[in-house]
Coordinates of N, CA, C and O in Angstrom, one line a residue:
M248 N 1.2 12.4 5.4 CA 1.2 12.5 4.0 C 0.5 14.1 4.0 O 0.3 14.6 5.1
D249 N 1.1 15.4 2.8 CA 0.7 16.1 2.8 C 0.1 16.4 0.8 O 0.7 15.3 -0.1
Y250 N -0.2 17.7 0.6 CA -0.4 17.9 -0.8 C 0.6 19.1 -1.3 O 0.5 19.9 -0.6
R251 N 0.5 19.4 -2.5 CA 0.7 20.6 -3.3 C 0.4 20.5 -4.6 O 0.0 19.9 -4.8
T252 N 0.1 21.9 -4.8 CA -0.3 22.0 -6.3 C 1.0 21.0 -7.3 O 2.0 21.5 -7.0
A253 N 0.4 20.5 -8.0 CA 1.3 19.6 -9.2 C 1.7 21.0 -9.9 O 1.4 21.6 -10.7
T254 N 3.5 20.2 -10.1 CA 3.5 20.4 -10.9 C 4.5 19.8 -12.6 O 4.4 18.7 -11.9
I255 N 5.0 20.5 -13.8 CA 5.2 19.3 -14.6 C 6.6 18.6 -14.0 O 6.7 17.8 -14.3
A256 N 7.4 19.3 -13.2 CA 8.6 18.4 -12.4 C 8.0 17.6 -11.5 O 8.6 16.2 -12.2
D257 N 7.0 17.4 -11.1 CA 6.2 16.2 -10.2 C 5.5 15.3 -11.4 O 5.9 14.0 -11.2
L258 N 5.1 15.7 -12.2 CA 4.6 14.5 -13.4 C 5.9 13.8 -14.0 O 5.6 12.8 -13.9
A259 N 7.1 14.7 -14.1 CA 8.1 13.6 -14.8 C 8.6 12.8 -13.4 O 8.4 11.6 -13.9
A260 N 8.8 13.1 -12.3 CA 8.7 12.3 -11.3 C 8.2 11.3 -11.2 O 8.8 10.0 -10.5
I261 N 6.9 11.4 -11.1 CA 6.0 10.3 -11.0 C 6.2 9.1 -12.0 O 6.2 8.0 -11.5
F262 N 5.9 10.0 -12.8 CA 6.0 8.5 -14.5 C 7.4 8.2 -14.6 O 7.4 7.0 -15.1
R263 N 8.8 8.4 -14.0 CA 10.0 8.2 -14.1 C 9.8 6.7 -13.6 O 11.0 5.6 -13.8
D264 N 9.1 7.0 -12.3 CA 9.1 5.7 -11.1 C 7.7 5.1 -11.4 O 7.4 4.9 -10.1
L265 N 6.6 5.3 -12.1 CA 5.8 4.9 -12.0 C 5.4 3.3 -11.3 O 6.1 2.5 -12.2
A266 N 4.3 3.4 -10.9 CA 3.8 1.9 -10.5 C 3.9 0.9 -11.6 O 2.8 1.3 -12.2
L267 N 4.1 -0.5 -11.9 CA 3.7 -1.2 -12.8 C 2.2 -1.7 -12.8 O 1.6 -1.2 -14.1
R268 N 1.5 -1.6 -11.5 CA 0.0 -1.9 -11.5 C -1.0 -0.7 -11.9 O -1.2 -0.7 -13.2
M269 N -0.2 0.5 -11.9 CA -0.5 1.8 -12.5 C -0.6 1.2 -14.3 O -1.1 1.7 -15.1
A270 N 0.7 1.2 -14.8 CA 1.1 1.0 -16.4 C 0.0 -0.1 -16.7 O -0.7 0.6 -17.4
D271 N -0.2 -0.7 -16.0 CA -1.2 -1.8 -16.3 C -2.5 -1.4 -16.5 O -2.9 -1.6 -17.6
Q272 N -3.1 -0.2 -16.0 CA -4.5 0.1 -15.6 C -4.6 1.3 -17.0 O -5.5 0.9 -17.9
Y273 N -3.6 1.6 -16.8 CA -3.6 2.7 -18.5 C -3.7 1.4 -19.6 O -4.3 2.0 -20.5
A274 N -2.8 0.6 -19.8 CA -2.6 -0.1 -20.8 C -4.1 -1.1 -21.1 O -4.5 -1.0 -22.0
T275 N -4.4 -1.7 -19.7 CA -5.9 -2.1 -20.1 C -7.0 -1.5 -20.2 O -8.2 -1.8 -20.9
A276 N -6.7 0.3 -20.1 CA -7.8 0.8 -20.7 C -7.8 1.6 -22.3 O -8.4 2.2 -22.6
G277 N -6.3 1.0 -22.8 CA -6.2 1.2 -24.1 C -5.7 2.6 -24.1 O -5.4 3.1 -25.3
L278 N -4.9 3.2 -23.3 CA -3.8 4.1 -22.8 C -2.5 3.8 -23.1 O -1.9 3.1 -22.5
N279 N -1.8 4.6 -23.8 CA -0.4 4.8 -23.9 C 0.1 5.9 -23.0 O -0.7 6.6 -22.7
I280 N 1.0 5.3 -22.5 CA 1.6 6.5 -21.1 C 1.8 8.1 -22.2 O 1.4 8.7 -21.2
D281 N 1.9 8.3 -22.8 CA 2.5 9.4 -23.2 C 0.9 10.4 -23.4 O 0.8 11.4 -23.1
E282 N -0.5 9.2 -23.8 CA -1.6 10.0 -23.9 C -2.2 10.0 -22.3 O -2.7 11.1 -21.8
V283 N -1.8 9.5 -21.4 CA -1.8 10.0 -19.7 C -1.0 10.9 -19.3 O -2.0 11.9 -19.1
K284 N -0.1 11.2 -19.9 CA 0.8 12.3 -19.7 C 0.3 13.6 -20.2 O 0.1 14.6 -19.1
D285 N -0.5 13.3 -21.4 CA -1.2 14.7 -21.8 C -2.2 15.1 -21.4 O -2.4 16.2 -21.0
E286 N -3.0 13.7 -20.8 CA -4.6 14.4 -19.8 C -4.1 15.1 -18.4 O -4.5 15.9 -18.2
F287 N -2.7 14.5 -17.9 CA -2.2 15.1 -16.5 C -1.8 16.7 -16.9 O -2.2 17.6 -15.8
L288 N -1.0 16.7 -17.9 CA -0.7 18.0 -18.3 C -1.4 19.0 -18.8 O -1.6 19.9 -18.1
M289 N -2.4 18.4 -19.2 CA -3.8 19.5 -19.6 C -4.4 20.2 -18.3 O -4.4 21.3 -17.9
C290 N -4.4 18.6 -17.6 CA -5.0 19.2 -15.8 C -4.4 20.4 -15.4 O -4.6 20.8 -14.6
L291 N -3.2 19.9 -15.3 CA -1.9 20.6 -14.7 C -1.7 22.2 -15.1 O -1.7 23.1 -13.9
K292 N -1.8 22.2 -16.2 CA -1.8 23.7 -16.7 C -3.3 24.7 -16.0 O -3.1 25.6 -15.9
E293 N -4.4 23.5 -15.6 CA -5.4 24.6 -15.7 C -5.3 24.3 -14.4 O -6.8 24.9 -13.8
G294 N -4.6 24.2 -13.1 CA -4.6 24.0 -12.0 C -5.4 23.1 -11.2 O -5.9 23.0 -9.7
R295 N -5.6 21.8 -12.1 CA -6.4 20.8 -11.2 C -5.8 19.7 -11.3 O -6.6 18.6 -11.9
G296 N -5.0 19.7 -10.7 CA -3.8 18.4 -9.9 C -2.8 19.1 -8.7 O -2.6 20.2 -8.6
H297 N -3.3 17.7 -8.1 CA -2.1 17.6 -7.0 C -0.7 16.6 -7.0 O -1.4 15.5 -7.2
T298 N 0.4 17.1 -6.2 CA 0.9 16.0 -5.7 C 0.7 15.9 -4.6 O 0.8 16.3 -3.4
L299 N 0.6 14.3 -4.2 CA 0.6 14.0 -2.8 C 2.0 13.7 -2.4 O 3.0 12.5 -2.9
L300 N 2.5 14.0 -1.2 CA 4.1 14.0 -0.7 C 3.6 12.8 0.3 O 2.8 13.2 1.0
K301 N 4.7 11.9 0.3 CA 5.1 11.0 1.5 C 6.7 11.6 2.0 O 7.3 11.4 1.3
D302 N 6.5 12.2 3.4 CA 8.3 12.5 3.9 C 8.6 13.4 2.6 O 9.5 13.5 3.0
G303 N 8.0 14.4 1.9 CA 8.2 15.6 1.6 C 8.7 15.3 -0.1 O 8.9 15.9 -0.7
R304 N 8.5 13.8 -0.2 CA 8.8 13.3 -1.9 C 7.5 13.1 -2.1 O 6.6 12.6 -1.8
P305 N 7.6 13.3 -3.7 CA 6.2 13.2 -4.8 C 6.0 12.1 -5.0 O 7.3 10.8 -4.6
V306 N 5.1 10.8 -4.5 CA 4.7 9.7 -4.8 C 3.2 9.6 -5.2 O 3.3 8.3 -6.2
A307 N 2.5 10.6 -5.7 CA 1.5 10.4 -6.2 C 0.9 11.8 -7.1 O 1.0 12.8 -6.8
L308 N 0.0 11.2 -8.2 CA -1.0 12.5 -8.2 C -2.2 12.3 -8.8 O -2.3 11.0 -9.3
I309 N -2.5 13.1 -8.4 CA -4.5 13.3 -8.4 C -4.7 14.2 -9.4 O -4.1 15.4 -8.9
A310 N -5.5 14.3 -10.5 CA -6.1 15.3 -11.3 C -7.4 15.0 -11.5 O -7.7 14.3 -11.2
W311 N -8.0 16.1 -11.7 CA -9.6 16.4 -11.7 C -10.0 17.1 -13.2 O -9.0 17.9 -13.5
R312 N -11.0 16.6 -13.5 CA -12.1 17.6 -14.2 C -13.6 17.5 -14.3 O -14.4 16.6 -13.8
E313 N -14.0 18.6 -14.9 CA -15.6 18.2 -14.4 C -16.5 17.7 -15.7 O -15.7 18.5 -16.6
A314 N -16.9 17.0 -15.7 CA -17.9 16.6 -17.6 C -19.4 15.7 -16.5 O -19.3 14.8 -15.8
E315 N -19.9 16.3 -17.4 CA -21.2 15.7 -17.2 C -22.0 15.6 -15.9 O -22.1 14.8 -15.0
H316 N -22.1 16.4 -15.0 CA -22.4 17.3 -13.8 C -21.5 16.3 -12.5 O -22.0 15.7 -11.5
A317 N -20.4 16.0 -13.0 CA -19.5 15.1 -12.3 C -18.4 15.4 -12.4 O -17.7 16.1 -13.5
A318 N -17.1 15.5 -11.2 CA -16.1 15.9 -11.3 C -15.3 14.1 -11.8 O -15.6 13.4 -10.7
Q319 N -14.4 13.9 -12.5 CA -13.9 12.4 -12.9 C -12.2 12.9 -12.4 O -11.7 13.9 -12.5
T320 N -11.9 11.8 -11.8 CA -10.2 11.9 -11.6 C -9.4 10.8 -12.1 O -9.8 10.2 -12.8
A321 N -8.0 11.3 -12.3 CA -7.2 10.4 -13.0 C -5.6 10.4 -11.8 O -5.9 11.4 -10.9
F322 N -5.3 9.3 -11.9 CA -4.3 9.0 -11.1 C -2.8 8.1 -11.5 O -3.6 7.7 -12.1
A323 N -2.1 8.6 -10.7 CA -0.8 8.2 -10.9 C -0.2 8.0 -9.6 O 0.0 9.2 -8.7
A324 N 1.2 6.8 -9.4 CA 1.7 6.6 -8.4 C 2.4 6.1 -8.4 O 2.7 5.1 -9.4
H325 N 3.8 6.1 -7.6 CA 5.1 5.2 -7.4 C 4.3 4.0 -6.5 O 3.2 3.9 -6.0
E326 N 5.3 3.0 -6.6 CA 4.4 1.8 -5.8 C 4.4 2.2 -4.2 O 3.8 1.8 -3.7
S327 N 5.3 2.9 -3.7 CA 5.7 3.5 -2.3 C 4.4 3.7 -1.9 O 4.1 3.8 -0.3
F328 N 3.7 4.4 -2.9 CA 2.0 5.2 -2.4 C 0.9 4.2 -1.6 O 0.2 4.2 -0.8
F329 N 1.2 2.5 -2.2 CA 0.1 1.9 -1.8 C 0.6 1.4 -0.5 O 0.9 0.0 -0.3
S330 N 0.0 1.8 0.5 CA -0.3 1.5 1.9 C -1.4 2.0 2.7 O -1.8 2.8 2.4
R331 N -1.4 1.4 3.9 CA -2.1 1.6 4.4 C -2.2 2.7 5.2 O -3.2 3.7 5.2
S332 N -1.3 3.7 5.6 CA -0.8 4.4 6.1 C -1.4 5.8 4.7 O -1.7 7.2 5.2
T333 N -1.7 5.8 3.8 CA -2.2 6.7 2.9 C -3.6 6.9 2.9 O -4.4 7.5 2.9
V334 N -4.6 5.9 3.2 CA -6.0 6.1 3.4 C -6.8 6.6 3.9 O -7.1 7.6 3.4
R335 N -5.9 7.3 5.1 CA -6.8 8.3 5.7 C -6.4 9.4 5.3 O -7.4 10.9 5.1
F336 N -5.2 9.9 5.1 CA -5.1 11.2 4.3 C -5.9 11.1 3.1 O -6.4 12.3 2.5
C337 N -6.2 9.9 2.2 CA -6.9 10.0 0.9 C -8.2 10.3 1.4 O -9.0 11.0 0.2
K338 N -8.8 9.8 2.1 CA -10.3 10.1 2.2 C -10.7 11.2 2.3 O -11.5 12.0 2.1
K339 N -9.4 12.3 3.0 CA -9.9 13.5 3.7 C -9.4 14.2 2.0 O -10.4 15.3 1.8
H340 N -8.3 14.1 1.4 CA -7.9 14.5 0.1 C -9.0 14.6 -0.6 O -9.6 15.9 -1.1
I341 N -10.1 13.3 -0.9 CA -10.4 13.6 -1.7 C -11.7 14.8 -1.6 O -12.7 14.5 -2.6
R342 N -12.0 14.9 -0.4 CA -13.4 15.1 -0.2 C -12.8 16.9 -0.3 O -13.9 17.7 -0.3
H343 N -11.3 16.9 -0.2 CA -11.1 18.7 -0.5 C -11.3 18.5 -1.7 O -11.8 20.0 -2.3
I344 N -10.9 17.8 -2.8 CA -10.9 18.0 -3.9 C -12.2 18.2 -4.5 O -12.6 18.7 -5.4
Q345 N -13.2 17.4 -4.1 CA -14.6 17.4 -4.3 C -15.1 19.1 -3.5 O -15.7 19.5 -4.6
A346 N -14.9 19.5 -2.6 CA -15.1 21.0 -2.6 C -14.4 21.5 -3.7 O -15.1 22.8 -4.2
L347 N -13.4 21.8 -3.9 CA -12.9 22.6 -4.6 C -13.8 22.4 -6.4 O -13.8 23.2 -6.9
C348 N -14.5 21.1 -6.8 CA -15.3 21.3 -7.6 C -16.8 21.6 -7.6 O -17.8 21.5 -8.0
G349 N -17.2 22.4 -6.6 CA -18.2 22.7 -6.0 C -19.1 21.6 -5.6 O -20.5 21.7 -5.9
N350 N -18.4 20.7 -4.8 CA -19.5 19.7 -4.1 C -20.1 18.6 -5.2 O -21.2 18.6 -5.0
L351 N -19.4 18.4 -6.7 CA -19.9 17.8 -7.3 C -19.8 16.0 -7.0 O -19.2 15.8 -6.3
Q352 N -20.7 14.9 -7.6 CA -20.5 13.8 -7.1 C -18.7 13.8 -7.7 O -18.5 14.3 -8.9
I353 N -17.8 13.0 -7.8 CA -16.6 12.5 -8.1 C -16.7 10.7 -8.6 O -17.5 9.9 -7.7
H354 N -16.5 10.9 -9.9 CA -16.4 9.7 -10.8 C -14.9 9.0 -10.8 O -14.3 9.8 -11.2
S355 N -14.6 7.9 -10.1 CA -12.8 7.4 -10.6 C -13.3 6.1 -11.6 O -14.4 5.0 -10.7
Y356 N -12.9 5.8 -12.4 CA -12.6 4.9 -12.9 C -11.7 3.9 -12.8 O -10.2 4.7 -12.7
S357 N -11.5 2.3 -12.5 CA -10.8 1.7 -12.1 C -10.6 0.2 -13.2 O -11.4 -0.2 -13.7
W358 N -9.7 0.2 -14.2 CA -9.4 -0.8 -14.7 C -8.3 -2.1 -13.9 O -7.5 -2.5 -14.7
S359 N -8.4 -2.2 -13.0 CA -7.3 -2.9 -12.3 C -8.8 -4.3 -11.8 O -9.7 -3.7 -11.2
D360 N -7.9 -5.5 -11.8 CA -8.6 -6.4 -11.2 C -7.9 -6.7 -10.1 O -8.5 -8.0 -9.7
R361 N -7.5 -6.2 -9.1 CA -6.5 -6.4 -8.1 C -7.7 -6.3 -7.3 O -8.3 -5.1 -7.1
P362 N -8.1 -7.3 -6.1 CA -9.2 -7.1 -5.2 C -9.1 -6.0 -3.9 O -10.6 -5.5 -3.4
E363 N -8.2 -5.5 -3.9 CA -8.0 -4.9 -2.2 C -8.6 -3.3 -3.4 O -9.2 -2.2 -2.8
V364 N -8.8 -3.3 -4.5 CA -9.1 -2.0 -5.2 C -10.3 -1.6 -4.7 O -10.8 -0.6 -4.0
V365 N -11.4 -2.6 -4.8 CA -13.0 -2.4 -4.4 C -12.9 -1.8 -3.0 O -13.5 -1.0 -2.6
K366 N -12.2 -2.5 -2.2 CA -12.4 -2.2 -0.4 C -11.5 -0.7 -0.2 O -11.8 0.0 0.3
W367 N -10.7 -0.8 -1.2 CA -10.1 0.7 -0.6 C -10.7 1.8 -1.5 O -10.8 3.1 -0.4
F368 N -11.7 1.8 -2.3 CA -12.6 3.0 -3.1 C -13.4 2.9 -1.8 O -14.3 3.6 -1.5
S369 N -14.3 1.7 -1.2 CA -14.9 1.6 -0.1 C -14.6 2.1 0.9 O -15.6 3.2 1.7
V370 N -13.7 2.3 1.3 CA -12.8 2.6 2.5 C -13.0 4.3 2.5 O -13.4 5.0 3.3
L371 N -12.7 4.8 1.3 CA -12.7 6.3 1.1 C -14.2 6.9 0.9 O -14.2 8.3 0.8
G372 N -15.4 5.9 1.1 CA -16.7 6.7 0.8 C -17.3 6.2 -0.8 O -18.6 6.7 -0.8
F373 N -16.5 5.9 -1.5 CA -16.6 5.1 -2.7 C -17.7 4.0 -2.9 O -18.0 3.9 -2.3
K374 N -19.1 4.4 -3.3 CA -19.6 2.9 -3.9 C -19.6 2.7 -5.4 O -19.3 3.6 -6.6
E375 N -19.8 1.8 -5.8 CA -19.6 1.4 -6.9 C -20.9 1.5 -8.0 O -22.0 1.8 -7.4
R376 N -20.9 2.2 -8.9 CA -22.2 3.0 -9.6 C -22.1 1.6 -10.9 O -23.1 1.9 -11.2
E377 N -20.8 1.5 -11.6 CA -21.0 0.9 -12.9 C -20.4 -0.5 -13.2 O -18.9 0.1 -12.8
R378 N -20.5 -1.2 -13.9 CA -19.1 -2.2 -14.4 C -19.1 -2.6 -16.0 O -20.6 -2.4 -16.5
G379 N -18.2 -2.1 -16.6 CA -18.5 -2.0 -17.9 C -17.5 -3.4 -17.9 O -16.6 -4.2 -17.4
K380 N -16.8 -3.8 -19.4 CA -16.3 -4.7 -19.8 C -14.2 -4.1 -19.4 O -14.2 -3.2 -20.3
G381 N -14.3 -5.1 -18.2 CA -12.6 -4.8 -17.7 C -12.8 -3.2 -16.9 O -11.6 -3.4 -16.1
F382 N -13.9 -2.6 -16.7 CA -13.7 -1.4 -15.7 C -14.5 -1.3 -14.6 O -16.1 -2.0 -14.8
I383 N -14.5 -0.4 -13.9 CA -15.7 -0.5 -12.8 C -15.6 1.1 -12.4 O -14.3 1.9 -12.5
V384 N -16.2 1.9 -12.3 CA -16.5 3.4 -11.9 C -17.3 3.5 -10.6 O -18.2 2.5 -10.6
F385 N -16.5 3.8 -10.1 CA -16.7 4.1 -8.1 C -17.4 5.9 -8.5 O -16.7 6.7 -8.8
E386 N -18.2 6.0 -7.7 CA -18.7 7.0 -7.3 C -19.0 7.6 -5.8 O -19.1 7.0 -4.6
L387 N -18.2 8.8 -5.3 CA -18.8 9.5 -4.5 C -19.5 10.7 -4.2 O -19.6 11.4 -5.1
D388 N -20.5 10.8 -3.4 CA -21.6 11.2 -3.2 C -21.2 12.6 -2.8 O -20.4 12.5 -2.3
P389 N -21.9 13.4 -3.1 CA -21.2 15.1 -2.5 C -21.8 15.1 -1.3 O -22.6 13.8 -0.3
A390 N -20.9 16.2 -0.3 CA -20.8 15.5 1.0 C -21.9 16.3 1.6 O -22.6 16.8 0.9

């Protein structure tokens, strides 16, 4: 896996074949796809987004913004992204994003009820910070 600065064309490519599990999470969060795209677009225009590449092809987007002394992430992916082979890369890459944000804590919200999500965040170094109605906030402490 590799990454590059995300482009509007990457945004279109990811959302053209968005994983159903991602669309379900956005709906559970009360967001429609256009709202999600707009959030990503804003981040991309400010240079706060990366396209994750598998065999040279875009398979996911990660964007971030700083809010309340932490960096918050947004994520979108094709179904092909979700495999064991992406974990090692993502563990390293999330620390890279953290460094770009001045080593702030990272908060990632999940509206998924899939049991592997908690395990995946744990492997990446996150801990559960908060649970709310239908969501979990995961936190990655500064390096």
